[in-house]
Amino acid sequence: MAQGPLVDDSRGSLAPAFLARVGMLLVSPGRALADIQARERGGVGDALAILLLGVLCFRLPAVARAVLMVREASFAGTLAQLLGIVGRDLRPALLVALLAGVAITLLAGRGRRDPALDIELGAACSIPYLLLSGLAELTGLLLPAAANVLGSVIPIIALAWAFMILAIGVRLARSRPSGAKAAPAGGPAAPTPGPPRSARVAGTILGGVLAGALTLNIVWLSHNRDAIAPVGRGVLAPAFVLPRIDGVPGSVALAELRGKVVLLDFWARWCPPCIALAPTLHDIYGARRSQGVEFLAISSEGSMADKAEIQAFLGQYPALYPNLLDDREVGGLYRVVSLPHLVIIGRDGVIRRVMVGQRRRAEIDAAIQQALDE
């Protein structure tokens, strides 16, 4: 991941190479933001590049799981899983960038506002979160015991870092000449000095961290193939016992349903395709329940979800079959990456079919019938 000194961009101005730019943001954020303002771009592009590099280098096991599920999930389902992996970091990063950009625009002062440029500056605020989140993901993979602690600490550090960059961005925007953009309209932006040595060193270290993370993930994958292998057809369904969340006391054990064809529906309130699929599942269950078929809906919102809110939601949309609460442990056993995720289990406890993403009623019904016939 070598980095050149300065490279020529399409506007004719000089821009530091990618790693040096990010390194400059880490060690000299004021100078990095001044460079973005002088070139009138760079923040959004660099944030997107860090996002994609982070997914590849830090989240390779999740990407590998999604790709290996193509046999069970179809191309569209696999694509949805990959987009879900990217979206885990994209959503919060996008929120930080937009809020920071709006704040810079509002605080820049009359005559100094430039919303397009301010979004570029705001996007730089999301880069610390993306880097820290990726490092936390890798550390959690190698040291599972530290995952919960990192999940609590990392957002706080990232938010504080983003506020520091935001404050610099606001100060920079307020220093613009009133009634003019950072660069004269129609003319080239003024060249900025090349990145300092500390920025190039930081960029080199960052490149080394990314390369090291990718290598560690590849080594981990080579020694943990079973951990990413899809739980699909022909595999004995992992056993579990989960508490009911639908207002009925008690719990349900999968082992108690041996001898029946069982459909597991992993869902969440924030998943529109899950909600859209529910009426179809209700209709199929109503038609099939007398044939020795059982459905289990598994809420996959995690242990931090508000149980009362889930129960209130289920009160508005009641199901004919049990709704269970999972802290994502069972979802992990079944390699659930994106929702909806349906698993059809035969009478012998062996998985017959896995369906990821939105599916048609005829396809689900045919898979259940096939499991009944076997």
Short mmCIF file of C-alpha atoms in Angstrom, two decimals:
data_model
loop_
_atom_site.label_atom_id
_atom_site.label_comp_id
_atom_site.label_asym_id
_atom_site.label_seq_id
_atom_site.Cartn_x
_atom_site.Cartn_y
_atom_site.Cartn_z
CA MET A 1 0.00 0.00 0.00
CA ALA A 2 2.54 2.53 -1.12
CA GLN A 3 1.63 6.19 -1.09
CA GLY A 4 2.96 8.85 -3.38
CA PRO A 5 3.77 12.37 -2.29
CA LEU A 6 1.24 14.44 -4.22
CA VAL A 7 -1.01 13.40 -7.06
CA ASP A 8 -2.73 15.57 -9.63
CA ASP A 9 -6.54 15.58 -9.47
CA SER A 10 -9.04 16.51 -12.19
CA ARG A 11 -9.26 20.14 -11.03
CA GLY A 12 -5.59 20.70 -11.57
CA SER A 13 -4.81 21.08 -7.86
CA LEU A 14 -2.40 18.90 -5.94
CA ALA A 15 -3.89 16.31 -3.57
CA PRO A 16 -2.10 13.98 -1.14
CA ALA A 17 -2.36 10.28 -1.92
CA PHE A 18 -5.18 8.42 -0.19
CA LEU A 19 -3.33 6.92 2.77
CA ALA A 20 -1.42 10.13 3.39
CA ARG A 21 -4.71 12.08 3.37
CA VAL A 22 -6.25 9.77 5.96
CA GLY A 23 -3.02 9.82 7.95
CA MET A 24 -3.11 13.60 7.90
CA LEU A 25 -6.69 13.51 9.24
CA LEU A 26 -5.49 11.34 12.12
CA VAL A 27 -2.43 13.38 13.14
CA SER A 28 -3.23 16.83 11.77
CA PRO A 29 -7.02 17.15 11.29
CA GLY A 30 -6.93 20.92 10.83
CA ARG A 31 -4.55 20.65 7.90
CA ALA A 32 -6.53 17.71 6.46
CA LEU A 33 -9.81 19.65 6.55
CA ALA A 34 -8.10 22.70 5.02
CA ASP A 35 -6.95 20.43 2.19
CA ILE A 36 -10.52 19.16 1.64
CA GLN A 37 -11.82 22.73 1.62
CA ALA A 38 -9.14 23.89 -0.82
CA ARG A 39 -9.90 21.02 -3.22
CA GLU A 40 -13.67 21.22 -2.53
CA ARG A 41 -13.83 17.43 -2.30
CA GLY A 42 -12.16 14.42 -0.75
CA GLY A 43 -14.05 13.81 2.49
CA VAL A 44 -16.86 11.71 1.01
CA GLY A 45 -14.57 9.74 -1.28
CA ASP A 46 -12.08 8.94 1.46
CA ALA A 47 -14.84 7.92 3.88
CA LEU A 48 -16.33 5.54 1.30
CA ALA A 49 -12.89 4.09 0.57
CA ILE A 50 -12.27 3.48 4.29
CA LEU A 51 -15.74 1.90 4.58
CA LEU A 52 -15.08 -0.59 1.76
CA LEU A 53 -11.53 -1.34 2.90
CA GLY A 54 -12.82 -1.87 6.43
CA VAL A 55 -15.43 -4.36 5.24
CA LEU A 56 -12.80 -6.31 3.30
CA CYS A 57 -10.02 -6.19 5.90
CA PHE A 58 -11.96 -6.27 9.18
CA ARG A 59 -15.18 -8.13 8.31
CA LEU A 60 -13.87 -10.80 5.94
CA PRO A 61 -15.45 -13.71 7.90
CA ALA A 62 -18.92 -12.16 7.54
CA VAL A 63 -18.31 -11.57 3.83
CA ALA A 64 -17.14 -15.18 3.42
CA ARG A 65 -20.27 -16.48 5.19
CA ALA A 66 -22.50 -14.47 2.88
CA VAL A 67 -20.72 -15.68 -0.24
CA LEU A 68 -20.84 -19.32 0.90
CA MET A 69 -24.60 -18.98 1.47
CA VAL A 70 -25.24 -18.37 -2.22
CA ARG A 71 -26.26 -22.01 -2.66
CA GLU A 72 -28.99 -21.57 -0.04
CA ALA A 73 -29.88 -17.93 -0.48
CA SER A 74 -29.88 -17.26 -4.25
CA PHE A 75 -27.88 -14.45 -5.82
CA ALA A 76 -30.35 -11.79 -4.68
CA GLY A 77 -30.27 -13.12 -1.12
CA THR A 78 -26.47 -13.18 -1.08
CA LEU A 79 -26.36 -9.63 -2.43
CA ALA A 80 -28.78 -8.57 0.31
CA GLN A 81 -26.50 -10.12 2.94
CA LEU A 82 -23.43 -8.35 1.54
CA LEU A 83 -25.30 -5.04 1.49
CA GLY A 84 -26.36 -5.72 5.08
CA ILE A 85 -22.71 -6.16 6.11
CA VAL A 86 -21.76 -2.87 4.44
CA GLY A 87 -24.84 -1.22 5.92
CA ARG A 88 -23.78 -2.04 9.49
CA ASP A 89 -21.13 0.67 9.24
CA LEU A 90 -22.66 2.74 6.45
CA ARG A 91 -25.79 3.72 8.38
CA PRO A 92 -24.08 5.23 11.45
CA ALA A 93 -21.28 6.72 9.33
CA LEU A 94 -23.82 8.34 7.02
CA LEU A 95 -25.74 9.72 9.99
CA VAL A 96 -22.55 11.23 11.47
CA ALA A 97 -21.55 12.73 8.10
CA LEU A 98 -24.97 14.28 7.44
CA LEU A 99 -25.39 15.69 10.95
CA ALA A 100 -21.85 17.09 10.92
CA GLY A 101 -22.34 18.60 7.46
CA VAL A 102 -25.61 20.26 8.50
CA ALA A 103 -24.00 21.56 11.70
CA ILE A 104 -21.08 23.07 9.78
CA THR A 105 -23.47 24.73 7.32
CA LEU A 106 -25.64 26.21 10.07
CA LEU A 107 -22.70 27.43 12.14
CA ALA A 108 -20.61 28.75 9.25
CA GLY A 109 -22.48 32.04 9.25
CA ARG A 110 -24.30 33.98 6.57
CA GLY A 111 -22.37 34.33 3.34
CA ARG A 112 -19.99 31.49 4.24
CA ARG A 113 -22.34 28.54 3.83
CA ASP A 114 -21.56 25.97 1.16
CA PRO A 115 -23.68 22.83 1.80
CA ALA A 116 -21.92 20.65 -0.78
CA LEU A 117 -18.50 21.49 0.62
CA ASP A 118 -19.74 21.21 4.20
CA ILE A 119 -20.89 17.62 3.53
CA GLU A 120 -17.34 16.86 2.37
CA LEU A 121 -16.01 18.23 5.66
CA GLY A 122 -18.73 16.42 7.62
CA ALA A 123 -17.85 13.10 5.98
CA ALA A 124 -14.37 13.38 7.48
CA CYS A 125 -15.99 13.18 10.93
CA SER A 126 -17.16 9.63 10.15
CA ILE A 127 -13.70 8.27 9.32
CA PRO A 128 -12.61 7.77 12.98
CA TYR A 129 -15.79 5.76 13.63
CA LEU A 130 -15.19 3.55 10.60
CA LEU A 131 -11.59 2.82 11.62
CA LEU A 132 -12.40 2.20 15.29
CA SER A 133 -15.41 0.04 14.45
CA GLY A 134 -13.31 -2.14 12.18
CA LEU A 135 -10.61 -2.57 14.81
CA ALA A 136 -13.26 -3.50 17.38
CA GLU A 137 -14.69 -6.10 15.00
CA LEU A 138 -11.27 -7.69 14.50
CA THR A 139 -10.45 -7.62 18.22
CA GLY A 140 -13.83 -9.14 19.06
CA LEU A 141 -13.16 -11.95 16.59
CA LEU A 142 -9.75 -12.74 18.07
CA LEU A 143 -10.72 -12.00 21.70
CA PRO A 144 -14.48 -12.73 22.06
CA ALA A 145 -14.39 -11.88 25.77
CA ALA A 146 -13.56 -8.26 24.90
CA ALA A 147 -16.40 -7.83 22.39
CA ASN A 148 -18.98 -6.44 24.85
CA VAL A 149 -16.53 -3.98 26.42
CA LEU A 150 -15.38 -2.73 23.04
CA GLY A 151 -18.98 -2.41 21.87
CA SER A 152 -19.62 0.05 24.71
CA VAL A 153 -16.36 2.00 24.62
CA ILE A 154 -15.75 2.38 20.88
CA PRO A 155 -18.87 4.52 20.13
CA ILE A 156 -17.94 6.94 22.92
CA ILE A 157 -14.36 7.37 21.67
CA ALA A 158 -15.53 7.70 18.06
CA LEU A 159 -18.15 10.32 19.01
CA ALA A 160 -15.61 12.39 20.94
CA TRP A 161 -13.17 12.20 18.04
CA ALA A 162 -15.90 13.19 15.57
CA PHE A 163 -16.83 16.23 17.71
CA MET A 164 -13.20 17.35 17.71
CA ILE A 165 -13.06 17.18 13.91
CA LEU A 166 -16.47 18.88 13.71
CA ALA A 167 -15.21 21.79 15.84
CA ILE A 168 -12.25 22.22 13.48
CA GLY A 169 -14.58 22.08 10.47
CA VAL A 170 -16.85 24.77 11.93
CA ARG A 171 -13.88 27.03 12.67
CA LEU A 172 -12.58 26.53 9.15
CA ALA A 173 -15.98 27.28 7.59
CA ARG A 174 -16.35 30.46 9.66
CA SER A 175 -12.97 31.66 8.39
CA ARG A 176 -14.10 31.65 4.77
CA PRO A 177 -14.38 35.04 3.08
CA SER A 178 -17.94 36.25 3.38
CA GLY A 179 -19.87 35.80 0.12
CA ALA A 180 -17.24 33.53 -1.44
CA LYS A 181 -16.45 29.86 -1.56
CA ALA A 182 -13.25 28.37 -0.29
CA ALA A 183 -11.83 28.51 -3.82
CA PRO A 184 -12.60 31.15 -6.47
CA ALA A 185 -15.48 30.07 -8.66
CA GLY A 186 -14.37 28.84 -12.06
CA GLY A 187 -10.70 28.78 -11.12
CA PRO A 188 -8.41 26.11 -9.75
CA ALA A 189 -8.14 25.66 -6.02
CA ALA A 190 -4.98 26.98 -4.45
CA PRO A 191 -2.44 24.22 -3.97
CA THR A 192 -1.93 23.13 -0.40
CA PRO A 193 1.41 22.01 0.99
CA GLY A 194 2.20 18.32 0.79
CA PRO A 195 1.36 16.13 3.77
CA PRO A 196 3.83 16.41 6.65
CA ARG A 197 6.12 13.51 7.42
CA SER A 198 3.96 12.54 10.41
CA ALA A 199 0.94 12.16 8.08
CA ARG A 200 2.88 9.94 5.69
CA VAL A 201 4.07 7.84 8.63
CA ALA A 202 0.52 7.58 9.99
CA GLY A 203 -0.72 6.63 6.53
CA THR A 204 1.92 3.92 6.25
CA ILE A 205 0.96 2.57 9.68
CA LEU A 206 -2.71 2.60 8.68
CA GLY A 207 -1.86 0.68 5.51
CA GLY A 208 0.05 -1.82 7.62
CA VAL A 209 -2.89 -2.20 10.01
CA LEU A 210 -5.29 -2.84 7.13
CA ALA A 211 -2.94 -5.35 5.53
CA GLY A 212 -2.33 -7.00 8.90
CA ALA A 213 -6.06 -7.23 9.63
CA LEU A 214 -6.68 -8.82 6.23
CA THR A 215 -3.88 -11.33 6.85
CA LEU A 216 -5.15 -12.18 10.34
CA ASN A 217 -8.65 -12.74 9.00
CA ILE A 218 -7.36 -14.98 6.23
CA VAL A 219 -5.37 -17.02 8.78
CA TRP A 220 -8.41 -17.19 11.09
CA LEU A 221 -10.60 -18.38 8.23
CA SER A 222 -8.11 -21.09 7.30
CA HIS A 223 -8.25 -22.48 10.86
CA ASN A 224 -11.99 -21.97 11.47
CA ARG A 225 -13.68 -23.21 8.34
CA ASP A 226 -16.49 -24.81 10.33
CA ALA A 227 -17.29 -21.44 11.93
CA ILE A 228 -18.24 -19.91 8.56
CA ALA A 229 -19.65 -22.97 6.83
CA PRO A 230 -23.33 -22.35 6.06
CA VAL A 231 -25.91 -24.21 8.11
CA GLY A 232 -27.96 -25.47 5.20
CA ARG A 233 -29.65 -28.50 3.72
CA GLY A 234 -28.47 -31.87 4.95
CA VAL A 235 -27.18 -30.49 8.29
CA LEU A 236 -28.69 -31.50 11.62
CA ALA A 237 -30.53 -28.44 12.92
CA PRO A 238 -28.79 -26.97 16.00
CA ALA A 239 -30.86 -27.54 19.14
CA PHE A 240 -32.11 -24.61 21.20
CA VAL A 241 -34.54 -23.56 23.90
CA LEU A 242 -35.95 -20.02 23.73
CA PRO A 243 -38.45 -18.10 25.87
CA ARG A 244 -41.74 -16.96 24.38
CA ILE A 245 -42.22 -13.22 23.87
CA ASP A 246 -45.84 -13.28 22.64
CA GLY A 247 -47.50 -13.05 26.05
CA VAL A 248 -47.68 -16.80 26.56
CA PRO A 249 -45.54 -17.97 29.50
CA GLY A 250 -42.86 -20.59 29.15
CA SER A 251 -40.36 -21.52 26.46
CA VAL A 252 -40.11 -23.75 23.40
CA ALA A 253 -37.43 -26.40 22.74
CA LEU A 254 -36.76 -27.45 19.17
CA ALA A 255 -36.22 -31.05 20.35
CA GLU A 256 -39.86 -31.21 21.48
CA LEU A 257 -40.98 -30.78 17.89
CA ARG A 258 -39.09 -33.80 16.50
CA GLY A 259 -41.46 -35.71 14.21
CA LYS A 260 -42.91 -32.51 12.74
CA VAL A 261 -41.79 -30.35 9.85
CA VAL A 262 -40.66 -27.09 11.45
CA LEU A 263 -40.21 -23.68 9.84
CA LEU A 264 -38.02 -21.16 11.69
CA ASP A 265 -38.69 -17.53 10.81
CA PHE A 266 -35.88 -15.21 11.98
CA TRP A 267 -37.32 -11.69 11.89
CA ALA A 268 -37.11 -8.21 13.45
CA ARG A 269 -39.42 -5.18 13.72
CA TRP A 270 -36.97 -3.00 11.79
CA CYS A 271 -37.00 -5.43 8.82
CA PRO A 272 -39.72 -4.35 6.31
CA PRO A 273 -39.41 -7.57 4.22
CA CYS A 274 -39.98 -9.58 7.43
CA ILE A 275 -43.18 -7.69 8.17
CA ALA A 276 -44.32 -8.03 4.55
CA LEU A 277 -43.69 -11.78 4.63
CA ALA A 278 -45.62 -12.38 7.88
CA PRO A 279 -49.15 -12.55 6.36
CA THR A 280 -47.93 -15.12 3.82
CA LEU A 281 -46.46 -17.27 6.59
CA HIS A 282 -49.67 -16.96 8.61
CA ASP A 283 -51.72 -18.19 5.64
CA ILE A 284 -49.38 -21.11 4.95
CA TYR A 285 -49.38 -22.14 8.61
CA GLY A 286 -53.17 -22.00 8.78
CA ALA A 287 -53.37 -24.35 5.80
CA ARG A 288 -50.57 -26.70 6.90
CA ARG A 289 -50.78 -26.94 10.71
CA SER A 290 -53.08 -29.98 10.58
CA GLN A 291 -50.51 -31.85 8.46
CA GLY A 292 -47.86 -32.00 11.17
CA VAL A 293 -46.21 -28.63 10.47
CA GLU A 294 -45.08 -26.18 13.14
CA PHE A 295 -43.80 -22.62 12.71
CA LEU A 296 -41.57 -20.74 15.17
CA ALA A 297 -41.02 -16.99 14.79
CA ILE A 298 -37.70 -15.92 16.34
CA SER A 299 -37.24 -12.24 17.17
CA SER A 300 -33.61 -11.47 16.32
CA GLU A 301 -33.24 -7.99 17.83
CA GLY A 302 -30.77 -9.08 20.50
CA SER A 303 -30.60 -8.93 24.28
CA MET A 304 -30.70 -5.10 24.33
CA ALA A 305 -34.15 -4.99 22.72
CA ASP A 306 -37.04 -3.72 24.82
CA LYS A 307 -39.23 -6.76 25.49
CA ALA A 308 -42.27 -4.62 26.25
CA GLU A 309 -41.99 -2.90 22.86
CA ILE A 310 -41.74 -6.25 21.06
CA GLN A 311 -44.77 -7.54 22.95
CA ALA A 312 -46.71 -4.37 22.09
CA PHE A 313 -45.80 -4.84 18.43
CA LEU A 314 -46.92 -8.47 18.49
CA GLY A 315 -50.15 -7.35 20.10
CA GLN A 316 -50.87 -5.33 16.95
CA TYR A 317 -49.74 -8.11 14.60
CA PRO A 318 -50.52 -11.41 16.40
CA ALA A 319 -49.27 -14.69 14.91
CA LEU A 320 -50.92 -18.10 15.01
CA TYR A 321 -47.69 -19.75 16.14
CA PRO A 322 -45.15 -19.11 18.95
CA ASN A 323 -42.94 -16.03 18.89
CA LEU A 324 -39.60 -16.50 20.65
CA LEU A 325 -36.94 -14.06 21.82
CA ASP A 326 -33.34 -14.67 20.76
CA ASP A 327 -30.31 -12.79 22.08
CA ARG A 328 -28.72 -13.63 18.70
CA GLU A 329 -27.06 -16.76 20.07
CA VAL A 330 -29.43 -19.02 18.13
CA GLY A 331 -29.10 -16.72 15.12
CA GLY A 332 -25.36 -17.32 15.35
CA LEU A 333 -25.88 -21.09 15.44
CA TYR A 334 -27.90 -20.86 12.22
CA ARG A 335 -25.47 -18.35 10.62
CA VAL A 336 -28.16 -15.67 10.29
CA VAL A 337 -26.57 -12.63 8.63
CA SER A 338 -29.56 -10.86 7.09
CA LEU A 339 -33.33 -10.99 7.49
CA PRO A 340 -35.75 -12.51 6.75
CA HIS A 341 -34.09 -15.90 7.18
CA LEU A 342 -36.27 -19.01 6.91
CA VAL A 343 -35.13 -22.53 7.85
CA ILE A 344 -37.26 -25.60 7.04
CA ILE A 345 -36.45 -28.65 9.18
CA GLY A 346 -37.62 -32.18 8.37
CA ARG A 347 -39.27 -34.63 10.74
CA ASP A 348 -35.86 -36.18 11.46
CA GLY A 349 -34.39 -32.84 12.60
CA VAL A 350 -32.29 -32.37 9.47
CA ILE A 351 -32.47 -29.05 7.60
CA ARG A 352 -34.22 -29.40 4.26
CA ARG A 353 -34.08 -25.82 2.97
CA VAL A 354 -32.79 -22.35 3.89
CA MET A 355 -34.30 -19.25 2.32
CA VAL A 356 -32.79 -15.80 2.78
CA GLY A 357 -34.61 -12.67 1.70
CA GLN A 358 -38.14 -12.16 0.46
CA ARG A 359 -39.70 -15.30 -1.04
CA ARG A 360 -42.94 -16.09 -2.86
CA ARG A 361 -45.67 -18.13 -1.19
CA ALA A 362 -45.49 -20.86 -3.84
CA GLU A 363 -41.76 -21.38 -3.21
CA ILE A 364 -42.17 -21.64 0.58
CA ASP A 365 -45.20 -23.91 0.25
CA ALA A 366 -43.40 -26.21 -2.19
CA ALA A 367 -40.40 -26.52 0.16
CA ILE A 368 -42.69 -27.46 3.06
CA GLN A 369 -44.50 -30.02 0.91
CA GLN A 370 -41.19 -31.54 -0.14
CA ALA A 371 -40.15 -31.85 3.53
CA LEU A 372 -43.48 -33.55 4.31
CA ASP A 373 -42.99 -36.01 1.45
CA GLU A 374 -39.48 -37.04 2.49
#
